[in-house]
Every structure is written in structure tokens, then in C-alpha cells.
Short mmCIF file of C-alpha atoms in Angstrom, two decimals:
data_model
loop_
_atom_site.label_atom_id
_atom_site.label_comp_id
_atom_site.label_asym_id
_atom_site.label_seq_id
_atom_site.Cartn_x
_atom_site.Cartn_y
_atom_site.Cartn_z
CA GLN A 86 -10.01 19.42 -126.49
CA GLY A 87 -10.52 15.45 -126.99
CA ILE A 88 -14.83 16.64 -126.47
CA LEU A 89 -14.16 19.17 -129.45
CA ILE A 90 -12.59 16.28 -131.70
CA GLY A 91 -15.53 14.38 -130.79
CA PHE A 92 -18.05 16.52 -131.43
CA GLY A 93 -16.55 17.32 -134.93
CA ASN A 94 -16.80 13.85 -135.71
CA LEU A 95 -20.42 12.44 -133.44
CA ASP A 96 -20.95 10.13 -136.47
CA GLU A 97 -18.01 7.84 -135.88
CA VAL A 98 -17.48 8.28 -132.60
CA ILE A 99 -21.78 6.96 -131.90
CA ARG A 100 -20.07 3.70 -134.03
CA ILE A 101 -17.42 3.12 -132.39
CA ILE A 102 -19.19 2.79 -128.85
CA ARG A 103 -22.60 1.09 -130.53
CA GLU A 104 -19.91 -1.34 -131.73
CA SER A 105 -18.14 -2.15 -128.45
CA SER A 106 -18.80 -4.62 -126.02
CA SER A 107 -17.85 -2.86 -123.04
CA ASN A 108 -16.65 0.71 -121.40
CA SER A 109 -13.07 0.06 -121.51
CA ILE A 110 -13.35 -1.95 -124.79
CA ALA A 111 -14.92 1.62 -126.09
CA SER A 112 -12.87 3.68 -124.27
CA ALA A 113 -9.89 2.23 -125.98
CA GLY A 114 -10.86 2.09 -129.31
CA LEU A 115 -11.93 5.79 -128.81
CA ARG A 116 -8.35 6.62 -128.11
CA ASN A 117 -6.88 4.85 -131.17
CA GLU A 118 -9.50 6.50 -133.84
CA PHE A 119 -9.15 10.12 -131.96
CA ASN A 120 -5.28 10.07 -130.28
CA LEU A 121 -6.88 10.87 -127.49
CA SER A 122 -5.94 10.55 -123.60
CA GLU A 123 -8.05 8.06 -121.37
CA LYS A 124 -8.96 10.84 -119.79
CA GLN A 125 -10.01 13.00 -122.77
CA ALA A 126 -11.39 9.14 -123.88
CA GLU A 127 -13.60 8.85 -120.08
CA ALA A 128 -14.78 12.74 -121.45
CA LEU A 129 -16.90 11.48 -124.27
CA LEU A 130 -18.09 8.40 -122.50
CA ASP A 131 -19.92 10.86 -119.92
CA ILE A 132 -21.23 13.07 -122.19
CA SER A 133 -25.15 12.21 -122.55
CA LEU A 134 -27.40 12.46 -125.40
CA ARG A 135 -28.72 16.13 -124.48
CA ARG A 136 -26.22 17.23 -124.85
CA LEU A 137 -25.16 16.26 -127.83
CA THR A 138 -26.72 19.33 -129.63
CA ARG A 139 -25.01 22.12 -131.63
CA ARG A 140 -25.77 24.70 -128.98
CA GLU A 141 -23.99 22.56 -126.27
CA SER A 142 -21.06 22.23 -128.59
CA GLY A 143 -20.87 26.21 -128.97
CA ASN A 144 -20.52 26.06 -125.22
CA PHE A 145 -17.64 24.01 -125.30
CA GLU A 146 -15.89 26.05 -127.83
CA ALA A 147 -16.73 29.11 -125.69
CA GLU A 148 -15.24 27.88 -122.62
CA SER A 149 -12.28 26.55 -124.72
CA ARG A 150 -11.20 30.33 -126.01
CA SER A 151 -11.66 30.82 -122.58
CA LEU A 152 -9.66 28.44 -121.57
CA THR A 153 -6.88 29.02 -124.25
CA GLU A 154 -6.81 32.73 -123.64
CA GLN A 155 -6.60 32.77 -119.84
CA ILE A 156 -3.42 29.59 -120.56
CA SER A 157 -1.27 32.08 -122.71
CA LYS A 158 -2.08 35.02 -119.41
CA LEU A 159 -0.38 32.52 -117.09
CA GLU A 160 2.45 31.75 -119.93
CA GLU A 161 3.22 35.37 -120.11
CA LEU A 162 2.77 35.93 -116.39
CA LEU A 163 4.98 33.11 -115.51
CA SER A 164 7.75 34.15 -117.64
CA SER A 165 8.45 37.70 -115.74
CA ARG A 166 9.38 38.13 -111.92
CA LYS A 167 8.75 41.17 -112.95
CA ASN A 168 5.25 40.69 -112.92
CA ILE A 169 4.79 37.81 -110.78
CA LEU A 170 5.98 41.00 -107.97
CA GLU A 171 3.29 42.99 -109.14
CA LEU A 172 0.64 40.53 -109.17
CA ILE A 173 2.22 39.65 -105.58
CA GLU A 174 1.47 43.31 -104.58
CA GLN A 175 -1.90 43.72 -106.60
CA GLU A 176 -3.08 41.10 -104.49
CA ALA A 177 -1.76 41.97 -100.93
CA ILE A 178 -3.04 45.03 -100.81
CA GLU A 179 -6.50 43.97 -102.07
CA LEU A 180 -6.60 41.81 -99.01
CA LYS A 181 -5.36 44.88 -97.36
CA ASN A 182 -8.98 46.81 -98.20
CA LYS A 183 -10.61 43.90 -97.41
CA PHE A 184 -9.83 42.93 -94.34
CA THR A 185 -8.78 46.10 -92.59
CA GLY A 186 -8.89 44.83 -88.32
CA PRO A 187 -5.92 44.22 -87.01
CA ARG A 188 -3.99 41.20 -87.04
CA ARG A 189 -5.53 38.59 -84.77
CA SER A 190 -2.67 35.79 -84.33
CA ILE A 191 0.46 36.52 -83.72
CA VAL A 192 3.97 35.19 -85.35
CA GLU A 193 6.33 34.17 -83.65
CA ASP A 194 9.88 33.08 -83.63
CA THR A 195 11.36 30.13 -82.11
CA ASP A 196 14.29 28.31 -81.56
CA ASP A 197 13.43 24.91 -82.73
CA GLY A 198 10.15 25.76 -84.64
CA GLN A 199 7.88 22.93 -82.49
CA LEU A 200 4.48 24.17 -81.66
CA GLU A 201 3.77 22.84 -78.19
CA ASP A 202 0.64 22.50 -76.19
CA ILE A 203 0.39 26.18 -74.60
CA ASP A 204 1.06 27.93 -77.59
CA VAL A 205 -2.24 26.66 -79.40
CA ILE A 206 -4.53 26.68 -75.75
CA PRO A 207 -5.90 30.36 -75.02
CA ASN A 208 -5.25 32.47 -71.67
CA GLU A 209 -8.71 32.53 -70.93
CA ASP A 210 -9.95 32.68 -67.25
CA MET A 211 -10.84 29.20 -65.09
CA LEU A 212 -12.77 28.27 -62.79
CA LEU A 213 -10.65 25.11 -60.28
CA ALA A 214 -12.54 23.84 -58.15
CA LEU A 215 -10.98 21.10 -55.83
CA SER A 216 -12.12 18.30 -53.04
CA GLU A 217 -10.86 17.05 -49.42
CA LYS A 218 -10.20 13.82 -51.20
CA GLY A 219 -8.19 14.89 -54.20
CA TYR A 220 -10.20 15.38 -57.13
CA VAL A 221 -10.36 18.16 -59.38
CA LYS A 222 -11.68 19.80 -61.99
CA ARG A 223 -11.33 22.79 -63.89
CA MET A 224 -15.50 24.55 -65.61
CA LYS A 225 -15.73 28.19 -67.25
CA PRO A 226 -15.91 30.91 -65.17
CA SER A 227 -19.65 31.59 -65.52
CA THR A 228 -21.11 29.02 -63.85
CA PHE A 229 -21.39 30.46 -60.36
CA ASN A 230 -23.68 33.26 -60.79
CA LEU A 231 -24.47 36.19 -58.02
CA GLN A 232 -27.24 35.53 -54.85
CA ASN A 233 -28.68 37.30 -52.18
CA ARG A 234 -27.32 36.60 -48.52
CA GLY A 235 -28.82 34.27 -46.73
CA THR A 236 -29.80 31.96 -49.21
CA ILE A 237 -28.99 27.96 -49.85
CA GLY A 238 -26.62 28.45 -52.77
CA LYS A 239 -25.40 26.35 -55.78
CA SER A 240 -24.58 22.94 -55.54
CA VAL A 241 -20.69 22.95 -57.26
CA GLY A 242 -21.64 19.14 -58.66
CA LYS A 243 -21.50 15.73 -58.30
CA LEU A 244 -18.86 14.32 -55.12
CA ARG A 245 -17.29 11.05 -54.76
CA VAL A 246 -18.66 9.78 -51.41
CA ASN A 247 -17.83 10.75 -47.99
CA ASP A 248 -15.87 13.56 -49.59
CA SER A 249 -16.90 17.25 -49.74
CA MET A 250 -15.52 20.31 -50.67
CA SER A 251 -12.02 22.06 -49.92
CA ASP A 252 -10.99 24.97 -52.02
CA PHE A 253 -11.85 26.86 -55.21
CA LEU A 254 -9.73 29.74 -56.98
CA VAL A 255 -9.47 31.88 -60.67
CA CYS A 256 -6.90 31.65 -62.64
CA ARG A 257 -6.07 32.13 -66.08
CA ALA A 258 -5.35 28.88 -68.10
CA HIS A 259 -1.55 29.26 -68.77
CA ASP A 260 -0.49 30.10 -64.83
CA HIS A 261 1.63 27.86 -63.34
CA VAL A 262 -0.44 26.47 -60.07
CA LEU A 263 1.21 25.43 -57.42
CA TYR A 264 0.15 22.74 -54.94
CA PHE A 265 0.82 22.94 -51.33
CA SER A 266 0.21 20.36 -49.61
CA ASP A 267 -0.13 19.32 -45.58
CA LYS A 268 3.40 17.48 -45.35
CA GLY A 269 4.87 20.64 -46.71
CA ILE A 270 5.74 19.76 -49.80
CA VAL A 271 4.63 21.55 -53.22
CA TYR A 272 4.62 20.84 -56.98
CA SER A 273 4.17 22.60 -60.04
CA ALA A 274 1.79 22.45 -63.25
CA ARG A 275 -0.20 24.02 -65.39
CA ALA A 276 -3.33 25.16 -65.63
CA TYR A 277 -4.44 23.19 -68.17
CA LYS A 278 -3.49 20.57 -68.05
CA ILE A 279 -6.59 19.86 -65.84
CA PRO A 280 -9.54 18.61 -67.70
CA GLU A 281 -12.42 20.22 -68.36
CA CYS A 282 -15.78 19.11 -67.34
CA SER A 283 -19.30 20.52 -66.45
CA ARG A 284 -20.59 21.38 -62.99
CA THR A 285 -22.08 18.23 -62.79
CA ALA A 286 -18.82 16.16 -63.29
CA ALA A 287 -16.68 14.39 -60.37
CA GLY A 288 -13.60 15.79 -61.72
CA THR A 289 -10.25 14.76 -62.21
CA PRO A 290 -7.72 12.70 -59.29
CA LEU A 291 -4.48 14.51 -58.46
CA LEU A 292 -2.82 11.77 -58.84
CA GLN A 293 -2.85 11.86 -62.35
CA ILE A 294 -1.22 15.09 -62.67
CA LEU A 295 0.98 14.76 -59.38
CA SER A 296 2.97 12.48 -57.78
CA LEU A 297 2.00 12.36 -54.25
CA SER A 298 2.73 10.46 -51.79
CA ASP A 299 -0.38 7.77 -49.39
CA GLY A 300 -2.24 9.92 -47.39
CA GLU A 301 -0.99 13.23 -48.94
CA ARG A 302 -3.44 15.41 -48.89
CA ILE A 303 -3.54 19.30 -51.12
CA THR A 304 -3.74 22.38 -48.28
CA SER A 305 -3.32 25.46 -50.97
CA ILE A 306 -3.74 25.85 -54.46
CA ILE A 307 -1.38 29.48 -55.95
CA PRO A 308 -1.61 30.20 -59.07
CA VAL A 309 1.41 32.39 -60.63
CA SER A 310 2.07 33.96 -63.95
CA GLU A 311 4.72 35.29 -63.42
CA PHE A 312 7.44 34.49 -61.08
CA ALA A 313 8.04 38.39 -60.77
CA ASP A 314 11.69 38.98 -58.10
CA ASP A 315 9.80 41.02 -55.74
CA GLN A 316 6.52 38.58 -54.80
CA PHE A 317 6.61 36.43 -51.95
CA LEU A 318 4.55 33.21 -50.28
CA LEU A 319 3.69 33.42 -46.47
CA MET A 320 2.81 29.92 -45.50
CA LEU A 321 1.11 29.04 -42.37
CA THR A 322 1.25 26.19 -40.54
CA MET A 323 -1.81 24.72 -38.32
CA GLN A 324 0.25 25.00 -35.08
CA GLY A 325 0.60 28.66 -36.13
CA TYR A 326 4.20 28.95 -37.41
CA ILE A 327 4.51 31.36 -40.50
CA LYS A 328 7.56 32.08 -42.98
CA ARG A 329 7.65 33.95 -45.73
CA VAL A 330 9.79 32.77 -49.16
CA PRO A 331 10.76 34.43 -51.97
CA LEU A 332 7.88 32.82 -54.98
CA ASN A 333 11.39 32.78 -58.04
CA SER A 334 11.69 29.45 -55.19
CA PHE A 335 9.12 27.84 -56.56
CA SER A 336 10.07 28.57 -60.41
CA SER A 337 11.52 25.14 -61.32
CA ILE A 338 9.92 22.36 -59.08
CA ARG A 339 10.76 18.81 -60.64
CA SER A 340 8.12 15.94 -61.10
CA THR A 341 7.82 14.58 -57.39
CA GLY A 342 7.52 18.45 -55.48
CA ILE A 343 10.08 20.31 -53.05
CA ILE A 344 10.05 20.97 -49.81
CA ALA A 345 8.50 23.99 -48.81
CA ILE A 346 8.69 23.89 -45.48
CA GLN A 347 9.44 22.35 -42.49
CA LEU A 348 6.78 20.88 -40.13
CA VAL A 349 7.10 19.83 -36.76
CA PRO A 350 5.45 16.51 -35.33
CA GLY A 351 1.91 16.29 -35.81
CA ASP A 352 1.68 19.75 -38.00
CA GLU A 353 0.21 20.60 -41.30
CA LEU A 354 1.02 23.21 -43.66
CA LYS A 355 -3.04 24.32 -44.25
CA TRP A 356 -2.52 28.33 -45.51
CA VAL A 357 -0.45 30.00 -48.74
CA ARG A 358 -0.79 33.18 -49.47
CA HIS A 359 0.86 35.40 -52.55
CA CYS A 360 2.46 39.04 -50.74
CA THR A 361 4.70 41.33 -51.21
CA ASN A 362 8.29 42.54 -49.39
CA ASP A 363 6.24 45.18 -46.92
CA ASP A 364 3.00 43.55 -46.54
CA PHE A 365 1.17 42.87 -43.41
CA VAL A 366 -0.55 39.76 -42.27
CA ALA A 367 -3.67 38.98 -40.50
CA MET A 368 -4.01 35.88 -38.96
CA ALA A 369 -7.89 35.79 -37.68
CA SER A 370 -7.80 38.61 -35.14
CA HIS A 371 -3.73 38.99 -35.00
CA ASN A 372 -1.97 42.08 -37.19
CA GLY A 373 1.48 41.32 -38.01
CA MET A 374 4.72 41.58 -39.39
CA ILE A 375 6.42 38.88 -41.92
CA ARG A 376 10.16 38.03 -40.95
CA THR A 377 11.79 36.94 -44.33
CA LEU A 378 13.30 32.86 -44.08
CA GLY A 379 14.65 30.30 -46.46
CA ARG A 380 12.78 28.10 -48.20
CA ASN A 381 13.73 24.37 -46.06
CA THR A 382 12.78 26.17 -42.73
CA ARG A 383 10.22 25.68 -40.76
CA GLY A 384 9.42 29.45 -39.55
CA ALA A 385 8.67 31.83 -36.94
CA VAL A 386 5.52 31.23 -34.18
CA ALA A 387 3.42 33.49 -35.98
CA MET A 388 0.43 33.83 -32.97
CA ARG A 389 1.03 31.60 -29.77
CA LEU A 390 -2.22 29.58 -29.47
CA LYS A 391 -4.19 28.35 -26.55
CA GLU A 392 -4.10 24.95 -25.16
CA GLY A 393 -6.85 22.84 -27.92
CA ASP A 394 -6.54 26.29 -30.68
CA ARG A 395 -5.22 26.22 -33.77
CA MET A 396 -5.22 28.36 -36.71
CA ALA A 397 -8.27 29.38 -38.50
CA SER A 398 -7.18 31.78 -41.37
CA VAL A 399 -5.27 34.25 -42.87
CA ASP A 400 -5.51 37.01 -45.47
CA ILE A 401 -2.68 39.71 -46.73
CA ILE A 402 -2.98 43.67 -46.31
CA SER A 403 -0.95 45.12 -48.79
CA ALA A 404 1.66 48.17 -47.17
CA ALA A 405 -0.07 50.93 -49.51
CA SER A 406 -3.68 50.09 -47.92
CA TRP A 407 -2.00 49.60 -43.69
CA ASN A 408 0.14 53.34 -44.84
CA ASN A 409 -3.51 54.93 -45.83
CA LEU A 410 -5.10 53.73 -42.97
CA GLU A 411 -2.46 54.68 -40.35
CA THR A 412 -3.44 58.57 -42.21
CA VAL A 413 -6.77 57.87 -41.23
CA SER A 414 -6.42 57.37 -37.56
CA ILE A 415 -4.58 60.67 -36.87
CA PHE A 416 -8.11 61.52 -36.74
CA PRO A 417 -10.33 61.72 -33.76
CA ASP A 418 -12.50 58.85 -33.51
CA SER A 419 -16.52 59.09 -34.49
CA ARG A 420 -18.87 56.44 -35.55
CA ALA A 421 -18.08 57.52 -38.90
CA LYS A 422 -14.94 56.39 -38.69
CA ARG A 423 -15.72 52.86 -36.75
CA GLN A 424 -17.73 52.74 -39.99
CA SER A 425 -15.99 52.92 -42.52
CA GLY A 426 -13.50 50.78 -44.36
CA PRO A 427 -11.75 48.74 -43.77
CA TRP A 428 -12.79 45.78 -42.24
CA LEU A 429 -11.83 42.10 -41.60
CA LEU A 430 -14.94 39.87 -42.92
CA PHE A 431 -15.35 37.47 -40.43
CA VAL A 432 -16.85 34.17 -42.09
CA SER A 433 -17.67 30.87 -39.35
CA GLU A 434 -18.67 27.63 -40.00
CA SER A 435 -22.13 27.70 -39.02
CA GLY A 436 -22.16 30.55 -41.61
CA TYR A 437 -22.81 33.32 -40.00
CA GLY A 438 -20.63 36.56 -40.44
CA LYS A 439 -19.51 40.11 -39.66
CA ARG A 440 -17.43 42.87 -40.81
CA VAL A 441 -15.72 44.84 -38.12
CA PRO A 442 -13.97 48.10 -38.89
CA LEU A 443 -9.71 47.06 -38.89
CA SER A 444 -9.31 50.12 -36.64
CA SER A 445 -10.85 48.14 -34.25
CA PHE A 446 -7.71 45.92 -34.17
CA ARG A 447 -3.96 47.14 -32.78
CA MET A 448 -0.10 45.61 -34.80
CA SER A 449 0.93 43.27 -32.58
CA PRO A 450 4.64 41.51 -32.85
CA LEU A 451 5.14 37.78 -33.20
CA ASN A 452 4.23 35.10 -30.86
CA ARG A 453 1.39 37.33 -29.42
CA ILE A 454 -1.98 36.15 -28.25
CA GLY A 455 -4.16 38.84 -30.15
CA LEU A 456 -7.48 40.40 -29.36
CA ILE A 457 -11.20 39.32 -29.33
CA GLY A 458 -12.27 39.69 -33.09
CA TYR A 459 -15.87 37.09 -32.76
CA LYS A 460 -17.89 36.32 -29.88
CA PHE A 461 -19.13 32.58 -31.35
CA ALA A 462 -22.50 30.42 -30.56
CA ALA A 463 -21.53 27.14 -29.02
CA LYS A 464 -20.05 24.29 -31.45
CA ASP A 465 -19.38 27.63 -34.03
CA ARG A 466 -15.81 28.31 -35.17
CA LEU A 467 -14.04 30.36 -37.55
CA ALA A 468 -13.81 29.37 -41.35
CA ALA A 469 -12.31 32.34 -42.91
CA VAL A 470 -10.77 36.03 -42.30
CA PHE A 471 -10.17 38.51 -45.23
CA ILE A 472 -9.51 41.83 -45.95
CA VAL A 473 -12.40 44.23 -47.29
CA GLY A 474 -12.80 47.84 -48.20
CA PHE A 475 -9.68 48.34 -49.73
CA SER A 476 -11.57 47.91 -53.12
CA LEU A 477 -14.55 50.47 -53.17
CA ALA A 478 -17.99 52.12 -55.06
CA GLU A 479 -18.68 55.32 -55.93
CA ASP A 480 -20.42 55.58 -52.78
CA GLY A 481 -17.63 54.22 -50.13
CA GLU A 482 -18.65 51.15 -49.60
CA SER A 483 -17.16 47.88 -50.60
CA ASP A 484 -17.42 46.79 -54.16
CA GLU A 485 -16.12 43.04 -53.90
CA GLN A 486 -18.16 39.38 -53.04
CA VAL A 487 -16.91 36.45 -51.07
CA VAL A 488 -18.46 33.05 -52.16
CA LEU A 489 -19.16 30.35 -49.63
CA VAL A 490 -18.44 26.98 -50.29
CA SER A 491 -20.47 24.39 -47.64
CA GLN A 492 -19.39 20.11 -47.67
CA SER A 493 -21.72 19.15 -49.81
CA GLY A 494 -20.22 21.27 -51.90
CA THR A 495 -22.64 24.04 -52.54
CA VAL A 496 -21.78 27.72 -53.36
CA ASN A 497 -23.29 30.81 -52.60
CA ARG A 498 -21.67 33.89 -54.34
CA ILE A 499 -22.72 37.39 -52.64
CA LYS A 500 -21.47 40.44 -52.06
CA VAL A 501 -19.57 42.13 -49.05
CA ARG A 502 -21.58 45.39 -48.88
CA ASP A 503 -24.76 43.10 -47.42
CA ILE A 504 -23.05 42.07 -44.57
CA SER A 505 -23.72 44.30 -41.57
CA ILE A 506 -20.49 46.27 -39.74
CA GLN A 507 -21.34 45.12 -36.60
CA SER A 508 -18.51 45.04 -33.29
CA ARG A 509 -15.72 42.46 -31.91
CA PHE A 510 -18.08 40.26 -29.78
CA ALA A 511 -21.48 40.10 -32.15
CA ARG A 512 -22.35 37.03 -33.31
CA GLY A 513 -22.92 38.34 -36.47
CA VAL A 514 -26.06 37.52 -39.55
CA ILE A 515 -26.22 34.76 -41.87
CA LEU A 516 -24.64 35.07 -45.40
CA MET A 517 -25.42 31.01 -46.11
CA ARG A 518 -28.82 28.91 -44.88
CA LEU A 519 -26.55 25.26 -44.68
CA ASP A 520 -30.01 23.09 -44.61
CA HIS A 521 -28.43 20.04 -44.96
CA THR A 522 -25.21 20.92 -46.85
CA GLY A 523 -22.86 20.63 -44.11
CA LYS A 524 -20.82 23.30 -42.36
CA ILE A 525 -18.80 26.20 -44.74
CA GLN A 526 -15.83 24.57 -45.93
CA SER A 527 -14.10 27.65 -47.38
CA ALA A 528 -14.52 31.01 -48.22
CA SER A 529 -13.30 33.14 -50.73
CA LEU A 530 -12.56 37.10 -51.92
CA ILE A 531 -13.28 38.32 -55.02
CA SER A 532 -11.92 41.56 -55.91
CA ALA A 533 -13.67 44.23 -58.04
CA GLU A 534 -11.07 44.04 -60.85
CA ASP A 535 -12.14 40.42 -60.84
CA CYS A 536 -16.19 41.32 -61.31
CA GLU A 537 -17.65 41.61 -64.69
CA PRO A 538 -19.27 44.77 -64.14
CA GLU A 539 -22.24 42.59 -65.86
CA GLU A 540 -22.51 40.31 -62.47
CA VAL A 541 -22.62 37.53 -64.97
CA LEU A 542 -19.40 35.66 -64.30
CA ALA A 543 -18.79 34.23 -61.10
CA ILE A 544 -15.25 33.51 -60.03
CA ALA A 545 -14.95 31.76 -57.42
CA GLN A 546 -11.43 32.23 -55.98
CA GLY A 547 -9.66 30.46 -53.24
#
């Protein structure tokens, strides 16, 4: 409206501008002469000479008529609640037709209406790597690809002086991660609390996340998505004490941690595994039943160890899988049966390994010596044992994968099917070349449901 007034009095507008000594005086003169607002006067002053043509004047008049018509329609709309609701319905239908896919966000009611970190963090897969000196880092699961048996592997990244890799695991960002220390104390923190970094980064000290005491080391990590009533945690110490504790006993852990197991002098908690009430456990070459005990107790003797011997590894056999094995065992023995799964997968510290049919071992009660499962070369020792072959491909072979981590942080991920089946007394085959990388520090198993079909995701579990 102000511009149209100016165009209708163009000669007078030009006179006022020419006689003014500054922009502010010209603006005041236009306001006083034509009763304009400050914005209208400034708009007139901003118009260039090329826009003072008759055609431009017609454009301003057309725009004025359009705006007046729009204002009239909006005033009519705002004066009627019925018209407003009809417009809302019409626009909602248009949005529905435009965005036909399902809603990607979730609208939830909360008690206090406060938004927490977990509400905005995607619950994605993540890879955790832990070093012996207590440095942890979170990486994307595509960091490590599948490799062939007997290769050197891929480095996990930078390590500090005299440090080595301790454990790998895969979890989801929202999981509660239970950190068990060598002193039998358990701590808890959400997985996303660990800063994400690249493969070459050194990681974050656990002391910044957990309230560890001096000299305390984390020896086992368990991710938990839900504290179910029928789930348990199995704990095994270096001196062979074992106990089973309900998982929900760890649903609420104070920042300073709680006692998970009482230890005898000189002993330390080394392994923690997830299990159910009816599962079986394989400790190196020994299978045994598990007893239920309270949380703040030492536990029972799992395996009678010879002088100088210590526990090396533990794995869980599901009750359903064991029942299937017993069903197969009623048939006459044959070479085909001895070569079929499930198997015990042995991994030695020097990088050798083999599969031995589980049927080669008998089930024993607690506090027994057990059977020979691996005949080692000089100065070699057992690094890990896994139950494999309960997850099979169409050809009847294992479709699982094993992840090997050396002391220097080199990672090798290979197919279990590529590891040969041998007797209890055989040495095995080379799984990973350890030239200048130290011994095998940890080994992890990946089941079929954890592996992507394209074999792009490298999920190294601890």
C-alpha cells in the first residue's frame, strides 16, 4: 500500500528525496507527507530507478489485489471453527497421500515428559574391544571382514606400550553391559556410554566409566538387553570354582559395583557366560552339570586341577542341543557319526586349532579331572574352547565363524567349517599366523544369526 501511494505521487516523492540531506531525513519526510509507516517509507527509498516504470507499477497493483484477496479469505477462515476443521482434515488427507509409507518415529507418553539420552540414540549393533590395561573402544561392526584360515589378520588398531587385547564382543547400543573384574566385583553401564572411535584410535580408559579400585582388571564383559527371570550367569575362576547366579540379581548395580563371587586368596574371576537353568557347560575338555548358588558365595569346585594347572576356557551347551545329541547317540557308532556335529572347537595360544566330535567326551559330575582333549606341542597351551555345529548350513556343515585376537591386537575372522575335524590327541591345523604378534589372547564365536548374509559385517564377540 505504501509503495502504491508512492507511485501515485512519484514527482513529490522524488522532490522530498532530492531535498533531504540524509536517508533518515528523507524517510521522515515521506512519513509526514503521505502518512506512511517506517517500513513503508523505507520500502519506497529502496526502490531502484529501473522499477519506476509503468509496467512495474502494474505489477505492484496486481500484487496488492492478490494480497487483499488472500487476507479476505484468511479472515473468513479464522471467523469459522467449522472452516478451520475442514481445512485441517483436507491438509491431513493430502499429507497421508503424499507420505504413504509407515511412520518412522514413535510418539510415546512419559510420566515426567523428560527426554533422556537413550531416547535419541539408535539401538544399533556395535563392537566393543577391551585391552588388558583397561582401555575400551566402540567401533562400527563393519570394521573387520571375513578372512581365510592361516592368514595374519587385521590389526585392531593402536595399543599403548606393554598393552595387549583382552576381549571382543558385539552388542547393541541400549544394552546394559556388565563388567566383571578379577576381584569378583561386577559393574554396569549402558553400551552407548563408551565413545565411538575408529579402528586406529587407542580407546577410552574404563576408569572414566567405572569406579574401579587400584589394580583391578576387567576380565569378562556380558551385554544384557533384558534381565529375564529364567536366565542365569555362570562364573568360573582360574582355580576352578564355578557358580550360577540368576541374571536379575544384577539388574540394579550401584556405581561402585557389587560382589559377584567370593574368591579364595590367589584366585581370580576369569569367565562369565550367559545360560539357562537346564544348560550344560564345557570347561576345556570337561562337560558338567551346574549347581544353583546365591550371589555372595564362592561356589563349588568345577574341575579338579593337577598341580600347576589352571582353567583355560568355558562354553555353554543349550539343553535342547544336548538332548538332540543324546538322541543321535542311540544309533550304532560309525565314522560318519564321529565326523558329524556338534564338535568341540579347540584353539591354542600358538594359533593352532581343531574340531573334535562332542560325542568323543562323556558327561561328568563336578570335581573330576576330565579327559584329554588336545595334545599340545612344547610351550603351547589352550586359549579357548567352543561348542560348534549346533548351527548348520544346508550341507550339514557349521555356518559359524570364529574371531581370533592376538596379544598385539591383530584380528582374524574365519569360518569354522574350514577347521579340520581331528581326534582328541591331534595337534590341529594352523588357524592364524602369529609372526611378531604374540600369542592368541582371546577367541570369540559368531553364530549364524549374528552373521550378515553378504558377510560384510564383522561381528567379533567376546
